[in-house]
Amino acid sequence: MRADTEQEILKTELWWTALVIAIVTAIMLAIIYAGVVHHINPPSNIETIDPKTLHLTGEFTESNLGTRVEAGDQVTSRVVATQFAFQPQCIVVPSNRTVTLRFATPDVIHGILVTGTNVNTMIIPGYVSQVHTVFTKTGDLLMPCHEFCGLGHSQMWATVRVVPEDQFRPGPDGRASCDAR
Amino acid sequence: MGERAVTHARRLTLAHLWVAFAAFAVAAVLGVWQMWARSPLPAPYLTAESYFTSVTAHGVSMAYVLTTFMVMGFGYYVAETALGRPLPLPRFAWLGFWLGIIGSAMTAVTIFAGNATVLFTFYPPLTASPFFYIGLVLVVVGSWIWCGLMLWAMLDFKRANPGVPVPLAMFATVANAVLWLWTTVGVAAELLFQIIPAAFGWNESVDVGLSRTLFSWTLHAIVYFWLLPAYIAFYTMAPQAAGGRLYSDTMGRLTFILFLIYSLPVGMHHLFMDPQQSSAFKFLQMSFTALVAAPTLLTVFTISASLEIAGRLRGGKGYFGWIAALPWERPMVLATGMAFFMLWFGGGGGLINMSFGMNAMVHNTSWVTAHFHLIFGGTVVIMYFAIAYAIWPTLTNRLPMSPRLQRLQLWLWFIGMMVMTLPWHYLGLQGQWRRVATFNYSDPIIAGWGPWVIVSLVGGIILLASALLFVWNLLQFHSARAVVATDLRPIYALAVHPPERVPAALNGFALWNVLVLVLMVAAYGYPIAQFFIIDAPEAIVHRVNGRG
């Protein structure tokens, strides 16, 4: 390391700065590539819903919760997160198909992840959280509440039951539940 | 007269640092108990209420009390010793101190009365007793007085020494004061306009998207407020302790300016998984977050070069021989080496956290807990220890016989931190989630985590041993043999080429404040304004006080 003159020091530091810029640029390019090519993006649909009335009308009323096959064979699962339980406690989804998960809460902040997958979102009162995913492994996965929501937070979790596509048999109304199997 | 003022500032520094380290010791005990609670081993006193009371106290003590009092106490020390002038307006400094004490006590009482189980990051619409928040506001107001005194001291020095560069240690301290004034705007707005009115019952509902966005304003920059004392030690104290010189004073100034600029418009990377912000602004703030890696990488280079100079002056040869030649027996040098080692792991994990989509793998898992314990509890706090060991002799005019126990304490902290956080990283990738009191180990997925949780608990016990030894070591100073102040070596390193004059931009913050303002308007202007445009539905306030 030469340090005889200020010029030499400046030159060395500038070389290092160029290397730092190259490293940061490479990281940014990798992130952009993952976002654009592999569609790995955070859940960011700014879609409002009134926490005070979501249980009375609209898609998060009790009878509409759980998994349903909708127009265009789209599998959608709707879950309400409350202090300190999910409704329903178990959702069934087919493997190897795109599934849309939609969450809302009438009370406080919650959040979910599904163990062994990249499914992860906050559930914020006032907003619908939406995640698109493909489950590749079958079996019962844990879906805990991962954000502090009060003293009962530790006891708040649900199950995601991933079944092989040929065993996923929704009823005539398009609905599928964990009990029906 | 000067002599009296100097003594006064020493008492001020000692008072601040003892409060900081007392809070730290209590929080370390609580932290180990929390890990015990989460492990498969049966823990005493465990209820949901006791656990979340403990988590709240641990977070508040470590993140607010330890840090704020450490930064303030060290700042007063630097202002006096680096500028070589008595601290201006010491009465105001004591006012700030007592505001912090009253605020901390008020907050502690509400927490341990069970009226504040909202953790240190609040989570509205949950609301605690209003006195929990008012106590924290008093701590912040006390720290604002500190910010004003740091600016005042620097301007005083400039007036008395026209054209003379502000010494790097003080320049960096003022950078931190300016950073903190910007940082606290977000949380102050959240507390004063949203949470405290809700806690008093004046508001029955709260806009949660807005409160999370305001808190994110503070949430990342605050960690740089905690971090900068460690960087001040890297640049000014470590090269001196190693027997070398600072490679480049200019790069030091640039680094602290970059921290000021790029630690602020980046907080939204804590909201990647939130539904109330768009991908566009998340991406913008992610890009700024990537840039904040730059000052850290520049520091790694400049400090390594400075230590290389020291190693070669001590006879080190070849590409790596200078490393072995460094005086590792000196606590400041040893701590710097350990801090850098933990910075590689913690910084690498941080790059994954900030990676936009990849964040979904780790958000709210133990990975994140591991990341910030490693980088704050590891890199930053180990430098707090080293700073304390370096300045305690001049604060007390006393010196223990041998730094052997100091080295042991640093090694225990380093080993404990690695043993605790490496399993947490692994468990986070397995999906272990955060902020729960207990796990259901009869579940087959969770059962496999048990052994690793116990390993991390062992790390926590080592950390507790180190924390208690640290307090013991500091107490040893107060009963050690007295030395005269002239025995004590200067603690700040000279640069290889000490600056004679520096451009105004590298000697003050006016220009950089304008740049911060522009960036903050770009990064946070619309994301905050949108809540008033889209008229987001509010959530009903849930009060946790009264054990409800």
Short mmCIF file of N, CA and C in Angstrom, two decimals, chain A residues 25-176:
data_model
loop_
_atom_site.label_atom_id
_atom_site.label_comp_id
_atom_site.label_asym_id
_atom_site.label_seq_id
_atom_site.Cartn_x
_atom_site.Cartn_y
_atom_site.Cartn_z
N THR A 25 -23.62 -2.14 -8.47
CA THR A 25 -24.33 -2.26 -9.75
C THR A 25 -24.68 -3.71 -10.05
N ALA A 26 -23.75 -4.62 -9.78
CA ALA A 26 -24.01 -6.04 -10.04
C ALA A 26 -25.18 -6.53 -9.19
N ILE A 27 -25.22 -6.11 -7.92
CA ILE A 27 -26.32 -6.53 -7.05
C ILE A 27 -27.65 -6.00 -7.58
N MET A 28 -27.64 -4.72 -7.98
CA MET A 28 -28.87 -4.12 -8.50
C MET A 28 -29.35 -4.84 -9.76
N LEU A 29 -28.41 -5.19 -10.64
CA LEU A 29 -28.79 -5.87 -11.88
C LEU A 29 -29.41 -7.23 -11.57
N ALA A 30 -28.85 -7.93 -10.58
CA ALA A 30 -29.40 -9.24 -10.21
C ALA A 30 -30.83 -9.09 -9.69
N ILE A 31 -31.07 -8.04 -8.90
CA ILE A 31 -32.41 -7.83 -8.35
C ILE A 31 -33.40 -7.48 -9.47
N ILE A 32 -32.95 -6.63 -10.38
CA ILE A 32 -33.84 -6.24 -11.49
C ILE A 32 -34.14 -7.46 -12.36
N TYR A 33 -33.12 -8.29 -12.61
CA TYR A 33 -33.31 -9.50 -13.40
C TYR A 33 -34.36 -10.41 -12.73
N ALA A 34 -34.22 -10.62 -11.41
CA ALA A 34 -35.16 -11.49 -10.69
C ALA A 34 -36.58 -10.91 -10.76
N GLY A 35 -36.69 -9.59 -10.68
CA GLY A 35 -38.00 -8.97 -10.70
C GLY A 35 -38.65 -9.04 -12.06
N VAL A 36 -37.87 -8.73 -13.12
CA VAL A 36 -38.45 -8.63 -14.46
C VAL A 36 -38.62 -10.02 -15.08
N VAL A 37 -37.61 -10.88 -14.98
CA VAL A 37 -37.65 -12.17 -15.67
C VAL A 37 -38.40 -13.22 -14.86
N HIS A 38 -38.14 -13.27 -13.54
CA HIS A 38 -38.77 -14.31 -12.72
C HIS A 38 -40.00 -13.80 -11.96
N HIS A 39 -40.36 -12.56 -12.17
CA HIS A 39 -41.53 -11.97 -11.50
C HIS A 39 -41.45 -12.11 -9.98
N ILE A 40 -40.26 -11.96 -9.44
CA ILE A 40 -40.11 -11.99 -7.98
C ILE A 40 -40.20 -10.56 -7.48
N ASN A 41 -41.40 -10.16 -7.10
CA ASN A 41 -41.65 -8.80 -6.66
C ASN A 41 -42.41 -8.84 -5.35
N PRO A 42 -42.29 -7.79 -4.54
CA PRO A 42 -43.06 -7.77 -3.29
C PRO A 42 -44.55 -7.56 -3.55
N PRO A 43 -45.41 -8.02 -2.63
CA PRO A 43 -46.84 -7.80 -2.79
C PRO A 43 -47.16 -6.32 -2.60
N SER A 44 -47.66 -5.65 -3.61
CA SER A 44 -47.80 -4.19 -3.55
C SER A 44 -49.08 -3.70 -4.21
N ASN A 45 -50.17 -4.48 -4.10
CA ASN A 45 -51.42 -3.99 -4.69
C ASN A 45 -52.08 -3.05 -3.69
N ILE A 46 -52.09 -1.77 -3.99
CA ILE A 46 -52.69 -0.83 -3.04
C ILE A 46 -54.21 -0.91 -3.23
N GLU A 47 -54.86 -1.76 -2.43
CA GLU A 47 -56.28 -2.05 -2.62
C GLU A 47 -56.94 -1.89 -1.26
N THR A 48 -57.75 -0.87 -1.09
CA THR A 48 -58.27 -0.58 0.25
C THR A 48 -59.55 -1.37 0.53
N ILE A 49 -59.79 -1.60 1.83
CA ILE A 49 -61.02 -2.26 2.28
C ILE A 49 -61.27 -1.76 3.70
N ASP A 50 -62.52 -1.51 4.05
CA ASP A 50 -62.80 -0.93 5.36
C ASP A 50 -62.82 -2.03 6.42
N PRO A 51 -61.89 -2.00 7.38
CA PRO A 51 -61.85 -3.07 8.39
C PRO A 51 -63.12 -3.14 9.23
N LYS A 52 -63.86 -2.05 9.31
CA LYS A 52 -65.05 -2.03 10.17
C LYS A 52 -66.23 -2.77 9.54
N THR A 53 -66.21 -2.92 8.20
CA THR A 53 -67.38 -3.51 7.53
C THR A 53 -67.04 -4.71 6.66
N LEU A 54 -65.77 -5.16 6.65
CA LEU A 54 -65.41 -6.19 5.68
C LEU A 54 -66.14 -7.51 5.92
N HIS A 55 -66.59 -7.76 7.18
CA HIS A 55 -67.29 -9.02 7.46
C HIS A 55 -68.76 -8.96 7.07
N LEU A 56 -69.25 -7.77 6.73
CA LEU A 56 -70.69 -7.61 6.45
C LEU A 56 -71.01 -7.75 4.97
N THR A 57 -70.19 -7.17 4.11
CA THR A 57 -70.46 -7.23 2.67
C THR A 57 -69.17 -7.49 1.94
N GLY A 58 -69.29 -7.99 0.71
CA GLY A 58 -68.13 -8.13 -0.16
C GLY A 58 -67.47 -9.48 -0.03
N GLU A 59 -66.25 -9.55 -0.56
CA GLU A 59 -65.62 -10.87 -0.74
C GLU A 59 -65.15 -11.51 0.56
N PHE A 60 -65.01 -10.75 1.66
CA PHE A 60 -64.50 -11.34 2.90
C PHE A 60 -65.61 -11.68 3.90
N THR A 61 -66.86 -11.79 3.43
CA THR A 61 -67.92 -12.31 4.30
C THR A 61 -67.66 -13.79 4.55
N GLU A 62 -68.17 -14.30 5.68
CA GLU A 62 -67.79 -15.64 6.13
C GLU A 62 -68.04 -16.72 5.07
N SER A 63 -69.17 -16.62 4.38
CA SER A 63 -69.52 -17.69 3.44
C SER A 63 -68.61 -17.71 2.22
N ASN A 64 -67.86 -16.64 2.00
CA ASN A 64 -67.01 -16.57 0.80
C ASN A 64 -65.55 -16.87 1.11
N LEU A 65 -65.24 -17.24 2.36
CA LEU A 65 -63.83 -17.48 2.71
C LEU A 65 -63.41 -18.88 2.30
N GLY A 66 -62.09 -19.09 2.23
CA GLY A 66 -61.55 -20.38 1.81
C GLY A 66 -61.24 -20.39 0.32
N THR A 67 -61.03 -21.60 -0.21
CA THR A 67 -60.57 -21.74 -1.59
C THR A 67 -61.74 -21.86 -2.54
N ARG A 68 -61.60 -21.25 -3.70
CA ARG A 68 -62.66 -21.29 -4.71
C ARG A 68 -62.01 -21.21 -6.09
N VAL A 69 -62.53 -22.03 -7.02
CA VAL A 69 -62.05 -21.95 -8.40
C VAL A 69 -62.95 -20.97 -9.12
N GLU A 70 -62.35 -19.92 -9.66
CA GLU A 70 -63.13 -18.84 -10.25
C GLU A 70 -62.99 -18.84 -11.76
N ALA A 71 -63.60 -17.87 -12.40
CA ALA A 71 -63.60 -17.78 -13.86
C ALA A 71 -62.18 -17.94 -14.40
N GLY A 72 -62.05 -18.71 -15.49
CA GLY A 72 -60.74 -18.92 -16.09
C GLY A 72 -59.90 -19.90 -15.30
N ASP A 73 -60.56 -20.76 -14.48
CA ASP A 73 -59.85 -21.78 -13.69
C ASP A 73 -58.87 -21.18 -12.69
N GLN A 74 -59.09 -19.92 -12.32
CA GLN A 74 -58.21 -19.25 -11.36
C GLN A 74 -58.55 -19.72 -9.95
N VAL A 75 -57.54 -20.28 -9.25
CA VAL A 75 -57.75 -20.72 -7.87
C VAL A 75 -57.43 -19.56 -6.93
N THR A 76 -58.43 -19.17 -6.15
CA THR A 76 -58.23 -18.07 -5.21
C THR A 76 -58.64 -18.52 -3.81
N SER A 77 -57.82 -18.17 -2.83
CA SER A 77 -58.13 -18.51 -1.45
C SER A 77 -58.21 -17.21 -0.65
N ARG A 78 -59.33 -17.05 0.08
CA ARG A 78 -59.50 -15.83 0.87
C ARG A 78 -59.48 -16.18 2.35
N VAL A 79 -58.71 -15.41 3.10
CA VAL A 79 -58.53 -15.68 4.52
C VAL A 79 -58.65 -14.36 5.28
N VAL A 80 -59.39 -14.41 6.40
CA VAL A 80 -59.45 -13.26 7.30
C VAL A 80 -58.56 -13.56 8.50
N ALA A 81 -57.70 -12.59 8.85
CA ALA A 81 -56.83 -12.72 10.02
C ALA A 81 -57.42 -11.85 11.12
N THR A 82 -57.71 -12.48 12.27
CA THR A 82 -58.26 -11.72 13.39
C THR A 82 -57.43 -12.05 14.63
N GLN A 83 -57.59 -11.25 15.68
CA GLN A 83 -57.00 -11.60 16.98
C GLN A 83 -57.78 -12.79 17.53
N PHE A 84 -57.34 -14.01 17.71
CA PHE A 84 -56.02 -14.50 17.40
C PHE A 84 -56.20 -15.80 16.63
N ALA A 85 -56.86 -15.70 15.48
CA ALA A 85 -57.10 -16.89 14.66
C ALA A 85 -57.27 -16.48 13.20
N PHE A 86 -57.03 -17.46 12.33
CA PHE A 86 -57.34 -17.26 10.92
C PHE A 86 -58.69 -17.89 10.63
N GLN A 87 -59.38 -17.31 9.69
CA GLN A 87 -60.64 -17.88 9.27
C GLN A 87 -60.60 -18.04 7.76
N PRO A 88 -60.66 -19.26 7.23
CA PRO A 88 -60.70 -20.54 7.93
C PRO A 88 -59.32 -20.91 8.50
N GLN A 89 -59.32 -21.92 9.38
CA GLN A 89 -58.08 -22.36 10.01
C GLN A 89 -57.23 -23.20 9.06
N CYS A 90 -57.86 -23.71 8.00
CA CYS A 90 -57.14 -24.56 7.05
C CYS A 90 -57.64 -24.23 5.65
N ILE A 91 -56.74 -24.07 4.71
CA ILE A 91 -57.15 -23.91 3.31
C ILE A 91 -56.50 -25.02 2.49
N VAL A 92 -57.23 -25.48 1.46
CA VAL A 92 -56.70 -26.53 0.59
C VAL A 92 -56.41 -25.91 -0.77
N VAL A 93 -55.25 -26.25 -1.33
CA VAL A 93 -54.86 -25.71 -2.63
C VAL A 93 -54.22 -26.81 -3.46
N PRO A 94 -54.33 -26.73 -4.79
CA PRO A 94 -53.68 -27.74 -5.64
C PRO A 94 -52.20 -27.40 -5.84
N SER A 95 -51.38 -28.45 -6.03
CA SER A 95 -49.97 -28.19 -6.32
C SER A 95 -49.81 -27.87 -7.81
N ASN A 96 -48.72 -27.23 -8.12
CA ASN A 96 -48.31 -26.93 -9.50
C ASN A 96 -49.34 -26.12 -10.29
N ARG A 97 -50.13 -25.33 -9.61
CA ARG A 97 -51.04 -24.41 -10.30
C ARG A 97 -50.90 -23.05 -9.65
N THR A 98 -51.09 -22.01 -10.43
CA THR A 98 -51.02 -20.68 -9.83
C THR A 98 -52.19 -20.49 -8.88
N VAL A 99 -51.87 -20.09 -7.66
CA VAL A 99 -52.87 -19.85 -6.63
C VAL A 99 -52.75 -18.40 -6.20
N THR A 100 -53.89 -17.75 -6.04
CA THR A 100 -53.89 -16.39 -5.51
C THR A 100 -54.42 -16.42 -4.09
N LEU A 101 -53.62 -15.89 -3.17
CA LEU A 101 -54.04 -15.80 -1.77
C LEU A 101 -54.42 -14.35 -1.48
N ARG A 102 -55.62 -14.16 -0.89
CA ARG A 102 -56.05 -12.80 -0.54
C ARG A 102 -56.38 -12.76 0.95
N PHE A 103 -55.85 -11.74 1.63
CA PHE A 103 -56.00 -11.62 3.08
C PHE A 103 -56.55 -10.24 3.43
N ALA A 104 -57.32 -10.21 4.52
CA ALA A 104 -57.74 -8.92 5.08
C ALA A 104 -57.95 -9.11 6.57
N THR A 105 -57.96 -8.00 7.32
CA THR A 105 -58.15 -8.07 8.76
C THR A 105 -59.14 -7.01 9.22
N PRO A 106 -60.02 -7.38 10.17
CA PRO A 106 -60.93 -6.38 10.72
C PRO A 106 -60.36 -5.64 11.92
N ASP A 107 -59.18 -6.09 12.45
CA ASP A 107 -58.73 -5.48 13.71
C ASP A 107 -57.35 -4.83 13.62
N VAL A 108 -56.28 -5.63 13.85
CA VAL A 108 -54.95 -5.02 13.99
C VAL A 108 -54.01 -5.57 12.91
N ILE A 109 -52.74 -5.20 12.99
CA ILE A 109 -51.75 -5.67 12.03
C ILE A 109 -51.47 -7.16 12.27
N HIS A 110 -51.48 -7.93 11.18
CA HIS A 110 -51.01 -9.31 11.22
C HIS A 110 -50.06 -9.50 10.05
N GLY A 111 -49.61 -10.72 9.86
CA GLY A 111 -48.78 -11.03 8.70
C GLY A 111 -48.69 -12.53 8.60
N ILE A 112 -48.35 -13.04 7.42
CA ILE A 112 -48.23 -14.49 7.29
C ILE A 112 -46.99 -14.86 6.50
N LEU A 113 -46.50 -16.03 6.77
CA LEU A 113 -45.61 -16.71 5.85
C LEU A 113 -46.10 -18.14 5.78
N VAL A 114 -45.67 -18.87 4.74
CA VAL A 114 -45.98 -20.29 4.65
C VAL A 114 -44.65 -21.02 4.65
N THR A 115 -44.44 -21.89 5.65
CA THR A 115 -43.12 -22.51 5.81
C THR A 115 -42.72 -23.28 4.55
N GLY A 116 -41.46 -23.19 4.19
CA GLY A 116 -40.94 -23.92 3.04
C GLY A 116 -41.27 -23.29 1.70
N THR A 117 -41.88 -22.08 1.70
CA THR A 117 -42.20 -21.40 0.45
C THR A 117 -41.75 -19.94 0.54
N ASN A 118 -41.95 -19.21 -0.56
CA ASN A 118 -41.65 -17.78 -0.55
C ASN A 118 -42.89 -16.93 -0.27
N VAL A 119 -43.97 -17.56 0.18
CA VAL A 119 -45.19 -16.80 0.45
C VAL A 119 -44.99 -16.00 1.73
N ASN A 120 -45.18 -14.69 1.63
CA ASN A 120 -44.94 -13.81 2.77
C ASN A 120 -45.63 -12.49 2.49
N THR A 121 -46.45 -12.05 3.42
CA THR A 121 -47.02 -10.71 3.27
C THR A 121 -47.46 -10.19 4.63
N MET A 122 -47.46 -8.88 4.76
CA MET A 122 -48.08 -8.25 5.91
C MET A 122 -49.58 -8.16 5.65
N ILE A 123 -50.38 -8.15 6.72
CA ILE A 123 -51.82 -7.94 6.58
C ILE A 123 -52.14 -6.70 7.41
N ILE A 124 -52.49 -5.63 6.73
CA ILE A 124 -52.61 -4.31 7.36
C ILE A 124 -54.07 -3.90 7.35
N PRO A 125 -54.64 -3.53 8.51
CA PRO A 125 -56.04 -3.10 8.48
C PRO A 125 -56.23 -1.90 7.54
N GLY A 126 -57.23 -2.04 6.65
CA GLY A 126 -57.45 -1.00 5.64
C GLY A 126 -57.08 -1.45 4.24
N TYR A 127 -56.39 -2.61 4.13
CA TYR A 127 -55.89 -3.04 2.82
C TYR A 127 -56.11 -4.54 2.61
N VAL A 128 -56.25 -4.91 1.34
CA VAL A 128 -56.24 -6.33 0.98
C VAL A 128 -54.82 -6.69 0.58
N SER A 129 -54.29 -7.77 1.16
CA SER A 129 -52.96 -8.25 0.77
C SER A 129 -53.14 -9.39 -0.21
N GLN A 130 -52.36 -9.39 -1.26
CA GLN A 130 -52.52 -10.41 -2.29
C GLN A 130 -51.17 -10.99 -2.69
N VAL A 131 -51.10 -12.32 -2.74
CA VAL A 131 -49.88 -13.01 -3.13
C VAL A 131 -50.23 -14.05 -4.19
N HIS A 132 -49.47 -14.08 -5.27
CA HIS A 132 -49.62 -15.15 -6.27
C HIS A 132 -48.47 -16.13 -6.08
N THR A 133 -48.80 -17.43 -6.11
CA THR A 133 -47.72 -18.39 -5.92
C THR A 133 -48.07 -19.72 -6.58
N VAL A 134 -47.08 -20.58 -6.70
CA VAL A 134 -47.27 -21.96 -7.14
C VAL A 134 -46.65 -22.85 -6.07
N PHE A 135 -47.48 -23.70 -5.44
CA PHE A 135 -46.93 -24.63 -4.44
C PHE A 135 -46.43 -25.87 -5.18
N THR A 136 -45.17 -26.23 -4.96
CA THR A 136 -44.61 -27.35 -5.71
C THR A 136 -44.58 -28.64 -4.89
N LYS A 137 -44.60 -28.51 -3.54
CA LYS A 137 -44.56 -29.71 -2.69
C LYS A 137 -45.93 -29.93 -2.07
N THR A 138 -46.35 -31.19 -1.95
CA THR A 138 -47.64 -31.47 -1.33
C THR A 138 -47.45 -31.75 0.16
N GLY A 139 -48.56 -31.63 0.88
CA GLY A 139 -48.50 -31.87 2.33
C GLY A 139 -49.08 -30.69 3.09
N ASP A 140 -49.08 -30.81 4.42
CA ASP A 140 -49.58 -29.73 5.28
C ASP A 140 -48.45 -28.76 5.61
N LEU A 141 -48.64 -27.51 5.25
CA LEU A 141 -47.65 -26.48 5.56
C LEU A 141 -48.21 -25.57 6.64
N LEU A 142 -47.31 -25.01 7.44
CA LEU A 142 -47.74 -24.08 8.49
C LEU A 142 -47.89 -22.68 7.92
N MET A 143 -48.96 -22.01 8.32
CA MET A 143 -49.10 -20.60 7.97
C MET A 143 -49.33 -19.81 9.26
N PRO A 144 -48.24 -19.44 9.96
CA PRO A 144 -48.39 -18.71 11.22
C PRO A 144 -48.59 -17.22 11.00
N CYS A 145 -49.15 -16.56 12.00
CA CYS A 145 -49.11 -15.10 12.03
C CYS A 145 -47.70 -14.71 12.44
N HIS A 146 -47.02 -13.90 11.61
CA HIS A 146 -45.62 -13.58 11.90
C HIS A 146 -45.42 -12.15 12.37
N GLU A 147 -46.53 -11.44 12.63
CA GLU A 147 -46.36 -10.09 13.15
C GLU A 147 -47.11 -9.95 14.46
N PHE A 148 -46.48 -9.27 15.42
CA PHE A 148 -47.07 -9.15 16.76
C PHE A 148 -48.45 -8.49 16.67
N CYS A 149 -49.48 -9.19 17.20
CA CYS A 149 -50.84 -8.69 17.08
C CYS A 149 -51.54 -8.65 18.44
N GLY A 150 -50.81 -8.91 19.52
CA GLY A 150 -51.41 -8.91 20.85
C GLY A 150 -50.93 -10.12 21.62
N LEU A 151 -51.44 -10.27 22.85
CA LEU A 151 -50.89 -11.32 23.73
C LEU A 151 -51.15 -12.73 23.22
N GLY A 152 -52.17 -12.93 22.37
CA GLY A 152 -52.45 -14.26 21.86
C GLY A 152 -51.72 -14.60 20.58
N HIS A 153 -50.80 -13.72 20.17
CA HIS A 153 -50.11 -13.86 18.88
C HIS A 153 -49.45 -15.23 18.70
N SER A 154 -48.86 -15.76 19.78
CA SER A 154 -48.10 -17.02 19.64
C SER A 154 -49.00 -18.20 19.28
N GLN A 155 -50.30 -18.08 19.57
CA GLN A 155 -51.22 -19.20 19.32
C GLN A 155 -51.96 -19.05 17.98
N MET A 156 -51.52 -18.13 17.15
CA MET A 156 -52.27 -17.83 15.93
C MET A 156 -51.58 -18.46 14.72
N TRP A 157 -52.15 -19.55 14.21
CA TRP A 157 -51.63 -20.12 12.97
C TRP A 157 -52.71 -20.89 12.24
N ALA A 158 -52.45 -21.13 10.96
CA ALA A 158 -53.37 -21.88 10.12
C ALA A 158 -52.56 -22.91 9.34
N THR A 159 -53.28 -23.75 8.60
CA THR A 159 -52.63 -24.79 7.81
C THR A 159 -52.94 -24.58 6.34
N VAL A 160 -51.94 -24.74 5.50
CA VAL A 160 -52.15 -24.76 4.05
C VAL A 160 -51.96 -26.21 3.61
N ARG A 161 -53.06 -26.82 3.13
CA ARG A 161 -52.99 -28.23 2.71
C ARG A 161 -52.81 -28.26 1.20
N VAL A 162 -51.60 -28.63 0.77
CA VAL A 162 -51.32 -28.69 -0.67
C VAL A 162 -51.55 -30.12 -1.13
N VAL A 163 -52.49 -30.31 -2.07
CA VAL A 163 -52.81 -31.66 -2.55
C VAL A 163 -52.41 -31.77 -4.03
N PRO A 164 -52.08 -33.00 -4.48
CA PRO A 164 -51.77 -33.17 -5.91
C PRO A 164 -52.93 -32.68 -6.76
N GLU A 165 -52.64 -32.20 -7.95
CA GLU A 165 -53.65 -31.54 -8.76
C GLU A 165 -54.85 -32.45 -9.01
N ASP A 166 -54.59 -33.78 -9.21
CA ASP A 166 -55.71 -34.68 -9.52
C ASP A 166 -56.56 -34.99 -8.30
N GLN A 167 -56.06 -34.69 -7.10
CA GLN A 167 -56.89 -34.90 -5.90
C GLN A 167 -57.58 -33.61 -5.46
N PHE A 168 -57.36 -32.53 -6.18
CA PHE A 168 -58.01 -31.26 -5.85
C PHE A 168 -59.38 -31.27 -6.55
N ARG A 169 -60.46 -31.52 -5.75
CA ARG A 169 -61.79 -31.68 -6.36
C ARG A 169 -62.75 -30.67 -5.76
N PRO A 170 -62.81 -29.49 -6.36
CA PRO A 170 -63.76 -28.50 -5.85
C PRO A 170 -65.19 -28.95 -6.11
N GLY A 171 -66.15 -28.49 -5.25
CA GLY A 171 -67.55 -28.83 -5.42
C GLY A 171 -68.15 -28.10 -6.61
N PRO A 172 -69.46 -28.35 -6.86
CA PRO A 172 -70.12 -27.73 -8.01
C PRO A 172 -70.10 -26.20 -7.95
N ASP A 173 -70.02 -25.64 -6.74
CA ASP A 173 -69.96 -24.18 -6.63
C ASP A 173 -68.52 -23.68 -6.75
N GLY A 174 -67.58 -24.59 -7.06
CA GLY A 174 -66.19 -24.17 -7.24
C GLY A 174 -65.41 -24.13 -5.95
N ARG A 175 -66.05 -24.45 -4.82
CA ARG A 175 -65.37 -24.31 -3.52
C ARG A 175 -64.68 -25.61 -3.12
N ALA A 176 -63.56 -25.46 -2.39
CA ALA A 176 -62.86 -26.62 -1.84
C ALA A 176 -62.46 -26.29 -0.41
#
